[in-house]
Short mmCIF file of C-alpha atoms in Angstrom, two decimals:
data_model
loop_
_atom_site.label_atom_id
_atom_site.label_comp_id
_atom_site.label_asym_id
_atom_site.label_seq_id
_atom_site.Cartn_x
_atom_site.Cartn_y
_atom_site.Cartn_z
CA MET A 23 0.00 0.00 0.00
CA VAL A 24 1.21 3.47 -0.86
CA VAL A 25 -0.63 6.41 0.71
CA ARG A 26 -0.16 9.84 -0.85
CA GLY A 27 -1.53 12.99 0.69
CA ARG A 28 -5.12 12.74 1.93
CA ARG A 29 -6.36 10.27 -0.66
CA SER A 30 -8.69 7.58 0.62
CA LEU A 31 -7.02 4.28 1.49
CA SER A 32 -9.44 2.45 -0.79
CA THR A 33 -8.03 4.23 -3.84
CA VAL A 34 -4.39 3.40 -3.20
CA LEU A 35 -4.25 -0.09 -1.67
CA GLY A 36 -4.12 -1.87 -5.03
CA GLY A 37 -3.35 -5.58 -4.76
CA ALA A 38 -2.48 -5.36 -1.10
CA VAL A 39 -6.01 -4.37 -0.17
CA LEU A 40 -7.12 -8.02 -0.04
CA ALA A 41 -4.45 -8.90 2.49
CA ALA A 42 -5.37 -5.88 4.52
CA ALA A 43 -9.03 -6.76 4.43
CA ALA A 44 -8.29 -10.33 5.47
CA PHE A 45 -6.24 -9.13 8.44
CA VAL A 46 -8.24 -9.09 11.68
CA PRO A 47 -6.21 -7.23 14.34
CA GLN A 48 -6.17 -8.46 17.90
CA SER A 49 -7.38 -5.97 20.47
CA ALA A 50 -4.88 -3.95 22.48
CA SER A 51 -5.90 -2.32 25.73
CA ALA A 52 -3.56 0.64 26.29
CA SER A 53 -2.25 1.62 29.69
CA THR A 54 -3.69 4.81 31.16
CA GLY A 55 -2.50 7.91 29.31
CA GLN A 56 -1.02 6.02 26.36
CA SER A 57 -2.46 6.14 22.85
CA VAL A 58 -1.63 5.35 19.23
CA ALA A 59 -3.70 6.55 16.26
CA ASP A 60 -2.95 4.67 13.04
CA LEU A 61 -3.97 5.63 9.50
CA SER A 62 -7.54 4.65 10.17
CA SER A 63 -7.90 7.85 12.20
CA THR A 64 -5.07 10.11 11.02
CA SER A 65 -3.39 11.10 7.73
CA VAL A 66 0.06 11.08 6.21
CA GLU A 67 0.17 14.88 6.33
CA GLU A 68 -0.56 14.80 10.05
CA LEU A 69 2.20 12.27 10.58
CA VAL A 70 4.77 14.44 8.82
CA ALA A 71 3.49 17.66 10.40
CA SER A 72 4.10 16.20 13.87
CA LEU A 73 7.74 15.53 12.97
CA VAL A 74 8.89 18.71 11.30
CA GLY A 75 9.33 21.97 13.14
CA PRO A 76 8.54 25.49 11.95
CA GLY A 77 10.55 26.88 9.09
CA VAL A 78 10.48 23.67 7.01
CA THR A 79 8.63 23.29 3.70
CA VAL A 80 7.37 19.73 3.07
CA SER A 81 6.14 18.10 -0.15
CA ASN A 82 5.54 14.65 -1.69
CA ALA A 83 4.76 12.95 1.62
CA THR A 84 3.95 9.23 1.20
CA PHE A 85 3.60 6.11 3.33
CA THR A 86 4.21 2.62 1.96
CA GLY A 87 3.02 -0.36 4.00
CA HIS A 88 0.03 -1.52 5.99
CA SER A 89 -2.27 1.21 7.36
CA ALA A 90 -2.04 -0.35 10.84
CA ALA A 91 1.78 -0.26 10.84
CA VAL A 92 2.20 3.51 11.38
CA GLY A 93 0.61 6.05 13.68
CA LEU A 94 0.81 9.01 16.00
CA PHE A 95 1.71 8.04 19.56
CA SER A 96 1.42 9.97 22.83
CA GLY A 97 1.91 9.40 26.55
CA MET A 98 5.04 7.24 26.15
CA GLY A 99 7.53 9.51 27.92
CA ALA A 100 7.76 7.48 31.13
CA ALA A 101 7.97 4.16 29.30
CA LEU A 102 10.18 4.91 26.29
CA GLY A 103 11.63 8.41 26.81
CA LEU A 104 9.69 10.10 24.01
CA GLU A 105 6.35 11.63 24.94
CA GLY A 106 4.87 11.73 21.45
CA GLY A 107 5.56 11.56 17.75
CA VAL A 108 5.36 9.01 14.93
CA ALA A 109 5.81 5.25 15.36
CA LEU A 110 6.47 2.69 12.60
CA SER A 111 6.18 -1.05 13.19
CA THR A 112 6.77 -4.33 11.36
CA GLY A 113 3.41 -5.42 12.77
CA ARG A 114 0.41 -3.64 14.22
CA VAL A 115 1.83 -0.40 15.65
CA LYS A 116 -0.54 -0.31 18.59
CA ASP A 117 0.50 -3.79 19.68
CA GLY A 118 4.21 -2.97 19.47
CA VAL A 119 4.10 0.34 21.38
CA LEU A 120 1.39 0.36 24.03
CA GLY A 121 1.64 -1.17 27.48
CA PRO A 122 1.20 -3.03 29.61
CA HIS A 123 3.96 -5.47 28.79
CA GLY A 124 2.61 -8.90 27.90
CA ALA A 125 -0.88 -7.65 27.03
CA SER A 126 -0.12 -8.19 23.34
CA LYS A 127 2.09 -10.74 21.63
CA ALA A 128 3.28 -8.00 19.24
CA SER A 129 4.00 -10.61 16.60
CA THR A 130 1.82 -10.03 13.56
CA ASP A 131 2.52 -10.96 9.94
CA LEU A 132 0.97 -8.21 7.81
CA ASP A 133 1.87 -9.93 4.51
CA GLN A 134 3.74 -6.90 3.18
CA PRO A 135 6.95 -6.80 1.08
CA GLY A 136 10.38 -5.63 2.19
CA ASP A 137 12.37 -2.55 1.09
CA HIS A 138 15.45 -2.34 -1.12
CA ASP A 139 17.25 0.34 0.94
CA LEU A 140 16.84 -1.77 4.08
CA SER A 141 18.08 -4.82 2.19
CA ALA A 142 21.22 -2.88 1.30
CA LEU A 143 21.91 -2.36 5.03
CA LEU A 144 21.98 -6.19 5.32
CA GLY A 145 24.40 -6.62 2.46
CA GLY A 146 21.77 -7.10 -0.22
CA ARG A 147 19.75 -9.83 1.47
CA THR A 148 16.16 -9.86 0.29
CA CYS A 149 14.53 -11.89 3.06
CA LEU A 150 12.64 -8.90 4.44
CA PHE A 151 8.92 -8.57 5.11
CA ASP A 152 6.29 -6.14 6.39
CA ALA A 153 8.20 -2.94 5.57
CA ALA A 154 6.68 0.33 6.80
CA VAL A 155 8.12 3.36 4.99
CA LEU A 156 7.38 7.06 5.55
CA GLU A 157 9.16 9.50 3.23
CA PHE A 158 8.92 13.10 2.02
CA ASP A 159 10.82 15.99 0.47
CA PHE A 160 11.70 19.07 2.47
CA VAL A 161 13.40 22.44 2.19
CA ARG A 162 15.19 23.73 5.25
CA ARG A 163 16.89 27.06 5.89
CA SER A 164 19.80 25.59 7.85
CA PRO A 165 22.34 23.00 6.65
CA SER A 166 21.59 20.20 9.13
CA ILE A 167 18.76 18.16 10.61
CA SER A 168 18.37 16.28 13.89
CA ILE A 169 16.23 13.18 14.54
CA ASP A 170 15.45 11.84 18.06
CA TYR A 171 14.33 8.22 18.05
CA VAL A 172 13.95 4.99 20.04
CA PHE A 173 14.20 1.48 18.51
CA GLY A 174 12.50 -1.45 20.27
CA SER A 175 11.88 -5.09 19.42
CA MET A 176 10.24 -8.32 20.49
CA GLU A 177 13.35 -10.07 19.13
CA TYR A 178 15.21 -9.13 22.33
CA PRO A 179 16.85 -11.04 23.91
CA LYS A 180 16.62 -14.40 22.11
CA PHE A 181 17.59 -13.33 18.58
CA VAL A 182 20.64 -11.39 19.72
CA ASP A 183 22.35 -14.81 19.51
CA PRO A 184 24.80 -14.67 16.54
CA ARG A 185 23.36 -17.94 15.24
CA TYR A 186 20.43 -15.86 13.98
CA THR A 187 22.06 -14.06 11.10
CA VAL A 188 19.09 -12.00 9.88
CA ASN A 189 17.17 -9.68 12.19
CA ASP A 190 14.63 -6.93 11.88
CA VAL A 191 16.17 -3.77 10.40
CA PHE A 192 15.39 -0.08 10.20
CA GLY A 193 17.03 3.04 8.79
CA PHE A 194 16.66 6.82 8.49
CA PHE A 195 17.90 7.75 5.05
CA VAL A 196 18.67 11.43 4.50
CA ASN A 197 19.44 12.06 0.82
CA GLY A 198 20.17 8.33 0.54
CA THR A 199 22.49 7.95 3.58
CA ASN A 200 21.42 6.16 6.77
CA CYS A 201 21.97 8.32 9.86
CA ALA A 202 20.49 5.86 12.40
CA THR A 203 23.84 4.50 13.48
CA VAL A 204 25.82 3.76 16.60
CA GLY A 205 29.45 4.32 15.80
CA SER A 206 29.75 3.19 12.19
CA GLN A 207 27.09 0.45 12.44
CA ALA A 208 23.35 0.62 11.79
CA VAL A 209 21.26 0.38 14.96
CA SER A 210 19.77 -3.12 15.41
CA ILE A 211 19.37 -5.76 18.11
CA LYS A 212 22.88 -6.97 17.22
CA THR A 213 24.55 -3.56 17.68
CA VAL A 214 22.64 -2.34 20.78
CA ASN A 215 21.85 -4.90 23.48
CA ALA A 216 22.84 -6.00 26.98
CA GLY A 217 26.31 -7.01 25.79
CA VAL A 218 27.08 -4.49 23.04
CA ASN A 219 26.73 -0.73 23.50
CA ALA A 220 24.86 -1.59 26.70
CA GLU A 221 24.90 2.04 27.83
CA HIS A 222 22.28 2.73 25.14
CA PHE A 223 20.06 -0.28 25.99
CA VAL A 224 17.05 -0.87 28.29
CA ASP A 225 16.14 -4.51 29.06
CA ASN A 226 12.37 -4.87 29.45
CA THR A 227 11.95 -8.64 29.60
CA THR A 228 10.49 -8.29 33.10
CA GLY A 229 8.03 -5.64 31.99
CA ALA A 230 9.46 -2.95 34.25
CA ARG A 231 8.64 -0.37 31.56
CA ASP A 232 5.04 0.07 30.51
CA THR A 233 5.44 -0.94 26.85
CA ALA A 234 5.01 -4.10 24.83
CA VAL A 235 8.57 -4.63 23.54
CA ASN A 236 11.11 -6.78 25.41
CA GLY A 237 13.96 -4.32 24.95
CA PHE A 238 14.67 -0.93 23.43
CA THR A 239 17.32 1.72 23.04
CA LYS A 240 17.50 4.85 25.09
CA VAL A 241 16.71 8.02 23.14
CA LEU A 242 19.25 8.26 20.32
CA THR A 243 19.83 11.21 18.01
CA CYS A 244 21.01 11.13 14.46
CA THR A 245 22.17 14.29 12.71
CA ALA A 246 22.78 14.76 9.03
CA GLU A 247 24.01 17.49 6.73
CA VAL A 248 21.53 18.78 4.14
CA GLU A 249 21.48 21.41 1.44
CA ALA A 250 20.06 24.58 2.96
CA GLY A 251 17.41 26.25 0.83
CA ARG A 252 17.19 23.31 -1.60
CA THR A 253 15.01 20.20 -1.84
CA ASN A 254 16.17 17.26 0.28
CA HIS A 255 14.64 13.83 0.80
CA VAL A 256 14.17 11.74 3.95
CA LYS A 257 13.00 8.15 4.27
CA LEU A 258 12.09 6.44 7.57
CA ALA A 259 11.82 2.67 7.15
CA ILE A 260 11.56 -0.54 9.20
CA ALA A 261 11.06 -4.21 8.19
CA ASP A 262 10.91 -7.75 9.57
CA GLY A 263 13.94 -9.94 8.87
CA ALA A 264 13.71 -13.66 7.99
CA ASP A 265 10.03 -13.94 8.98
CA GLY A 266 6.93 -11.83 9.54
CA GLY A 267 6.74 -12.34 13.32
CA PHE A 268 8.41 -10.87 16.42
CA ASP A 269 7.61 -7.26 15.66
CA SER A 270 9.98 -4.31 15.99
CA VAL A 271 9.10 -0.62 16.31
CA VAL A 272 10.84 2.69 15.89
CA LEU A 273 9.51 5.89 17.48
CA VAL A 274 10.48 9.34 16.21
CA GLY A 275 10.04 12.31 18.56
CA ALA A 276 7.44 14.95 17.71
CA GLY A 277 8.78 18.34 16.75
CA GLY A 278 12.37 17.28 17.13
CA PHE A 279 12.90 15.99 13.64
CA PHE A 280 13.94 19.40 12.39
CA SER A 281 14.56 21.22 15.64
CA ASN A 282 14.97 24.94 15.09
CA GLN A 283 17.81 26.26 17.23
CA ALA A 284 17.02 29.36 19.27
CA PRO A 285 18.96 32.55 18.57
CA THR A 286 21.06 34.14 21.28
CA ALA A 287 22.34 37.63 22.07
CA GLY A 288 24.06 39.08 25.15
CA ASP A 289 24.01 41.61 27.99
CA LEU A 290 25.60 45.00 27.28
CA SER A 291 26.76 48.03 29.29
CA PHE A 292 27.39 51.64 28.27
CA SER A 293 28.37 54.94 29.92
CA LEU A 294 27.64 58.47 28.78
CA THR A 295 27.47 61.97 30.20
CA ALA A 296 24.27 63.89 30.81
CA GLY A 297 23.04 65.82 27.79
CA ASN A 298 24.38 63.23 25.31
CA SER A 299 22.95 60.15 23.56
CA VAL A 300 24.44 56.76 22.77
CA GLN A 301 23.77 54.57 19.72
CA ILE A 302 23.50 50.87 20.58
CA VAL A 303 23.71 48.06 18.04
CA LEU A 304 21.83 45.12 19.55
CA PRO A 305 23.66 41.82 18.87
CA GLY A 306 22.20 38.49 17.79
CA TRP A 307 23.47 35.11 16.64
CA ASP A 308 21.49 32.25 15.08
CA PRO A 309 22.99 28.74 14.62
CA ASP A 310 20.67 28.15 11.66
CA GLY A 311 21.66 31.36 9.90
CA ASP A 312 18.11 32.75 10.05
CA GLN A 313 17.40 36.46 9.72
CA LEU A 314 16.90 38.00 13.16
CA GLY A 315 14.72 40.72 14.64
CA HIS A 316 14.89 42.47 18.02
CA LYS A 317 12.16 43.60 20.41
CA ILE A 318 12.36 45.89 23.43
CA VAL A 319 10.47 44.14 26.23
CA LYS A 320 11.19 46.60 29.07
CA ALA A 321 11.82 50.28 28.35
CA PRO A 322 14.36 52.37 30.28
CA ALA A 323 13.04 54.42 33.21
CA GLY A 324 15.50 57.30 32.97
CA GLY A 325 15.49 57.94 29.23
CA THR A 326 14.00 57.14 25.84
CA LEU A 327 14.87 54.78 22.97
CA THR A 328 14.66 55.72 19.30
CA LEU A 329 14.99 53.23 16.46
CA GLU A 330 17.61 54.23 13.90
CA GLY A 331 18.18 51.65 11.19
CA GLY A 332 19.34 48.42 12.80
CA SER A 333 20.19 50.03 16.14
CA VAL A 334 18.57 52.00 18.97
CA VAL A 335 19.59 55.39 20.37
CA TYR A 336 19.31 55.95 24.12
CA THR A 337 18.78 59.54 25.30
CA PRO A 338 18.60 60.28 29.04
CA ARG A 339 15.81 62.59 30.10
CA ALA A 340 16.72 66.12 31.21
CA GLY A 341 18.25 66.17 34.66
CA PHE A 342 18.67 62.38 34.96
CA ILE A 343 21.92 61.22 36.60
CA GLY A 344 22.57 57.61 37.66
CA THR A 345 22.04 54.08 36.34
CA ASP A 346 19.34 52.97 33.90
CA SER A 347 18.60 49.81 31.90
CA PHE A 348 16.32 48.19 29.36
CA THR A 349 15.80 44.61 28.22
CA TYR A 350 15.40 43.10 24.76
CA THR A 351 14.89 39.77 23.02
CA VAL A 352 15.97 38.43 19.63
CA SER A 353 13.87 36.18 17.38
CA ASP A 354 14.42 34.22 14.18
CA GLY A 355 10.70 34.40 13.42
CA ILE A 356 10.17 31.01 15.04
CA VAL A 357 11.78 31.05 18.48
CA VAL A 358 12.16 34.04 20.79
CA SER A 359 15.31 34.18 22.93
CA GLU A 360 15.48 34.80 26.65
CA PRO A 361 15.62 38.51 27.60
CA TYR A 362 18.96 40.30 27.75
CA THR A 363 19.81 43.50 29.65
CA VAL A 364 21.50 46.70 28.50
CA ALA A 365 22.86 48.63 31.51
CA ILE A 366 23.52 52.36 31.09
CA THR A 367 25.33 54.75 33.43
CA VAL A 368 24.63 58.45 32.99
CA ASP A 369 27.40 60.56 34.54
CA GLU A 370 27.14 64.23 35.43
CA SER A 371 28.95 66.43 32.98
CA GLU A 372 30.81 69.69 33.65
CA THR A 373 28.68 71.27 30.97
CA SER A 374 25.39 70.05 32.42
CA ALA A 375 23.27 71.69 35.10
CA PRO A 376 23.34 70.03 38.55
CA VAL A 377 20.35 68.02 39.69
CA LEU A 378 18.82 69.83 42.68
CA ARG A 379 17.59 68.48 45.99
CA GLU A 380 14.17 69.20 47.40
CA ARG A 381 14.54 70.56 50.98
CA HIS A 382 12.22 70.56 54.02
CA TYR A 383 12.50 72.66 57.19
CA THR A 384 10.47 73.29 60.36
CA VAL A 385 10.91 76.84 61.69
CA VAL A 386 9.44 79.24 64.29
CA ALA A 387 7.48 82.25 63.19
CA GLY A 388 9.55 85.42 63.17
CA ALA A 389 12.84 83.58 63.78
CA ASP A 390 15.85 83.40 61.41
CA THR A 391 16.62 79.99 59.87
CA VAL A 392 19.62 79.27 57.61
CA ILE A 393 18.67 77.29 54.47
CA GLU A 394 21.30 75.32 52.55
CA LEU A 395 20.73 74.89 48.80
CA LEU A 396 22.15 71.55 47.65
CA PRO A 397 22.46 69.64 44.36
CA LEU A 398 22.94 65.90 43.97
CA ASP A 399 26.27 64.55 42.87
CA GLY A 400 26.69 61.96 40.07
CA VAL A 401 25.70 58.98 42.22
CA GLY A 402 22.84 60.62 44.07
CA ALA A 403 24.57 61.53 47.37
CA PRO A 404 24.06 65.08 48.68
CA ALA A 405 26.94 67.44 48.01
CA THR A 406 28.28 69.71 50.79
CA ALA A 407 28.19 73.48 50.92
CA ALA A 408 31.32 75.25 49.81
CA ALA A 409 33.26 77.47 52.18
CA ASN A 410 32.44 80.32 49.84
CA PRO A 411 28.69 80.89 50.25
CA GLN A 412 28.54 82.46 46.79
CA ALA A 413 28.66 79.08 45.05
CA LEU A 414 28.88 75.34 45.58
CA SER A 415 31.97 73.96 43.87
CA GLU A 416 31.97 70.48 42.33
CA GLY A 417 35.50 69.83 41.17
CA ALA A 418 36.78 72.95 39.49
CA VAL A 419 33.41 74.14 38.18
CA PRO A 420 31.39 76.47 40.51
CA VAL A 421 27.66 76.14 40.89
CA SER A 422 25.57 79.28 41.42
CA TYR A 423 22.01 79.55 42.70
CA ALA A 424 19.06 81.83 42.05
CA VAL A 425 15.69 82.06 43.81
CA THR A 426 13.02 81.94 41.11
CA THR A 427 9.90 82.06 43.30
CA ALA A 428 10.08 83.97 46.62
CA PRO A 429 8.32 82.77 49.77
CA ALA A 430 4.79 84.16 50.19
CA HIS A 431 4.86 84.53 53.97
CA GLY A 432 8.41 85.54 54.76
CA THR A 433 11.68 86.93 53.48
CA LEU A 434 14.98 85.51 52.21
CA SER A 435 18.32 87.18 52.64
CA GLY A 436 21.84 86.29 51.58
CA ASP A 437 23.07 84.75 48.34
CA GLY A 438 24.97 81.71 47.10
CA ALA A 439 24.26 78.31 48.65
CA LEU A 440 23.27 79.69 52.10
CA ARG A 441 20.09 81.74 52.51
CA THR A 442 18.35 83.03 55.68
CA TYR A 443 14.57 82.72 55.94
CA ARG A 444 12.33 84.66 58.35
CA SER A 445 8.54 84.36 58.32
CA ALA A 446 6.09 87.00 59.38
CA ALA A 447 5.84 87.02 63.18
CA ASP A 448 2.12 86.22 63.14
CA PHE A 449 2.23 83.51 60.44
CA ALA A 450 1.75 79.77 61.09
CA GLY A 451 1.47 77.22 58.31
CA VAL A 452 3.39 76.10 55.21
CA ASP A 453 5.52 78.42 53.12
CA THR A 454 7.65 77.56 50.06
CA PHE A 455 10.15 79.03 47.65
CA GLN A 456 11.87 77.67 44.53
CA TYR A 457 15.42 77.94 43.28
CA THR A 458 17.56 76.87 40.31
CA SER A 459 21.27 76.24 39.82
CA SER A 460 23.61 77.11 36.99
CA ARG A 461 26.97 75.79 35.85
CA ASN A 462 28.92 76.83 32.79
CA GLY A 463 25.90 78.79 31.62
CA VAL A 464 23.49 75.82 31.81
CA THR A 465 20.57 76.23 34.21
CA SER A 466 18.69 73.43 35.94
CA GLY A 467 14.98 73.03 36.45
CA PRO A 468 13.51 74.44 39.70
CA ALA A 469 13.58 72.69 43.07
CA THR A 470 11.24 73.49 45.98
CA VAL A 471 12.11 74.25 49.60
CA THR A 472 9.18 73.59 51.95
CA LEU A 473 8.99 75.39 55.32
CA GLU A 474 6.60 74.37 58.07
CA VAL A 475 6.21 77.51 60.19
CA ALA A 476 5.22 76.93 63.84
CA ALA A 477 3.51 79.75 65.79
CA ARG A 478 5.67 81.84 68.09
CA PRO A 479 5.43 80.40 71.64
CA VAL A 480 3.53 82.28 74.37
CA PRO A 481 5.98 83.74 76.96
CA ASN A 482 6.28 81.75 80.16
CA VAL A 483 5.73 84.23 83.06
CA GLN A 484 6.35 83.41 86.72
CA SER A 485 5.42 85.87 89.49
CA ARG A 486 7.60 86.13 92.62
CA SER A 487 7.69 88.42 95.65
CA ILE A 488 11.09 89.35 97.09
CA PRO A 489 11.60 91.73 100.08
CA VAL A 490 14.28 94.31 99.36
CA PHE A 491 16.28 96.13 102.02
CA PRO A 492 18.44 98.74 100.44
CA PRO A 493 21.22 98.92 99.64
CA ALA A 494 21.41 95.05 99.15
CA PRO A 495 21.51 93.83 95.48
CA VAL A 496 18.65 91.67 94.09
CA ARG A 497 19.37 88.48 92.07
CA ILE A 498 16.73 87.38 89.58
CA GLY A 499 16.95 83.66 88.64
CA ASP A 500 14.93 80.43 88.54
CA GLY A 501 13.44 78.80 91.58
CA ALA A 502 16.54 76.71 92.36
CA GLY A 503 18.97 79.48 91.47
CA THR A 504 20.95 77.06 89.30
CA ARG A 505 20.39 78.43 85.77
CA ARG A 506 19.63 81.61 83.97
CA LEU A 507 16.11 82.40 82.91
CA ALA A 508 17.09 82.24 79.23
CA ASP A 509 17.27 78.53 78.27
CA THR A 510 19.07 79.45 75.06
CA GLY A 511 22.21 80.54 76.93
CA ALA A 512 21.97 84.16 75.82
CA ASP A 513 22.22 87.07 78.24
CA LEU A 514 19.08 87.77 80.20
CA GLY A 515 18.70 91.11 78.61
CA THR A 516 18.37 89.62 75.10
CA THR A 517 15.86 86.96 76.01
CA ALA A 518 13.70 88.46 78.73
CA SER A 519 12.01 91.73 79.55
CA LEU A 520 11.94 93.29 83.03
CA GLY A 521 9.39 95.68 84.40
CA ALA A 522 9.21 97.29 87.84
CA LEU A 523 6.39 99.19 89.48
CA VAL A 524 7.01 100.88 92.85
CA LEU A 525 3.93 100.36 94.93
CA PHE A 526 5.16 102.03 98.10
CA ALA A 527 8.44 102.85 99.72
CA GLY A 528 10.78 99.87 99.86
CA VAL A 529 8.46 97.49 98.00
CA ALA A 530 8.41 96.89 94.17
CA ALA A 531 6.78 94.37 91.80
CA VAL A 532 9.03 92.97 88.99
CA SER A 533 7.78 90.97 85.98
CA VAL A 534 10.09 88.69 83.90
CA ALA A 535 9.09 87.28 80.49
CA ALA A 536 11.40 84.47 79.19
CA LEU A 537 11.40 83.97 75.44
CA ARG A 538 12.27 80.66 73.70
CA ARG A 539 12.73 79.84 70.05
CA ARG A 540 13.65 76.67 68.12
CA ALA A 541 14.55 75.84 64.53
CA ARG A 542 15.45 72.55 62.81
CA SER A 543 15.95 71.31 59.26
#
């Protein structure tokens, strides 16, 4: 039987249709989660589509053999190492793949012919039967292909004996050359078993693995060179040797037949000074030689990106100083890479305006408070005021300051980095003013100084009566006589007021008002 495209089986069976009709398959009850769909419920196109990956053009797909000898399998990862894909068998594919072990004899003569390419692998012997052959043409963009597969057989372990000279055989022919090999030999029960290349073999005679076959290889991979961009041909084939019993199977992994290799790129880092831009060429490498495209997946926080040809231009926003970053991916149109990071450091330039600090003070109404105007340095730490209050010097370049919006409820005096604020004596609330800085003729944006003005405290008055007998002096102090009335440490005369009223000879009343003030930044 040769099946081409989606044509009905009844139109292509030819002389083999009688044998197929006479065949009555035994039932196979699959283990939970396992399934195989043969050509009674799937198509050749679906078989091939499950094998090839994106970026491959397929044509002329055909299957030669019995419709029950090929199918799509799934749920075989735990048992055979491949979760899903296409399986070919020398008997009924369901019987040869599905578990549990021993549920099926997996030894069915399908009365099908052999295959000449498989005969060539045996030195030209023609005693082959029940061949199952899937083949198609393909065009691939890269110059190599990769095939993951597992070979299993009911011929293990008995027919490993060298007295049996002909065994079941299979091959993966890429442009006529078999790539299903171990070393220089074709994979078979003679070349992979418990005694030869045992590291690639799994013995299942006890049924430890949930599959019908008595033994199978671990997942093997064959790679082959092809002509990129041109038509190539692949042929997957398996056949019984010497007789039509003791079935063998080969499973080919889904999607891995032509595995597209993901592109890669790399992390980058750049430095620039404020007021400038940097052009960044985003890298990308693709093992398959595919054309690549880039995508920004996380934009920078401190600047903007502009696309210019095959690169991007990063421009920091006005006033930004510090570190920034963005992330990008690269794609070949099929696979998107992991994200990569571009780290950018924006340094302060001598020709750029300083970045200013917002300030906050709490003051007392009517009292003088010194305000320090500060920029930020290149890493964000506050700079210190210069000895010369006319400017703040960063390196050799002086920074000057100007008040752009005066306070509404007080006055400012002084110039340079140090200013003195005094609110109206009767004001309580929030006052503000704004200032800018300049360096080398470049002026910054405004920064705001916020002042929380507390009401002037009510004088604390304490009345005392002291007898006076002239000419003795009178000492005015606190109750314990241990400190001056002025808590600030200033002379009494600057912080208190005295009043005296002579009521009668030798007796006077004196009032003392102590004043306190407090300021903090």
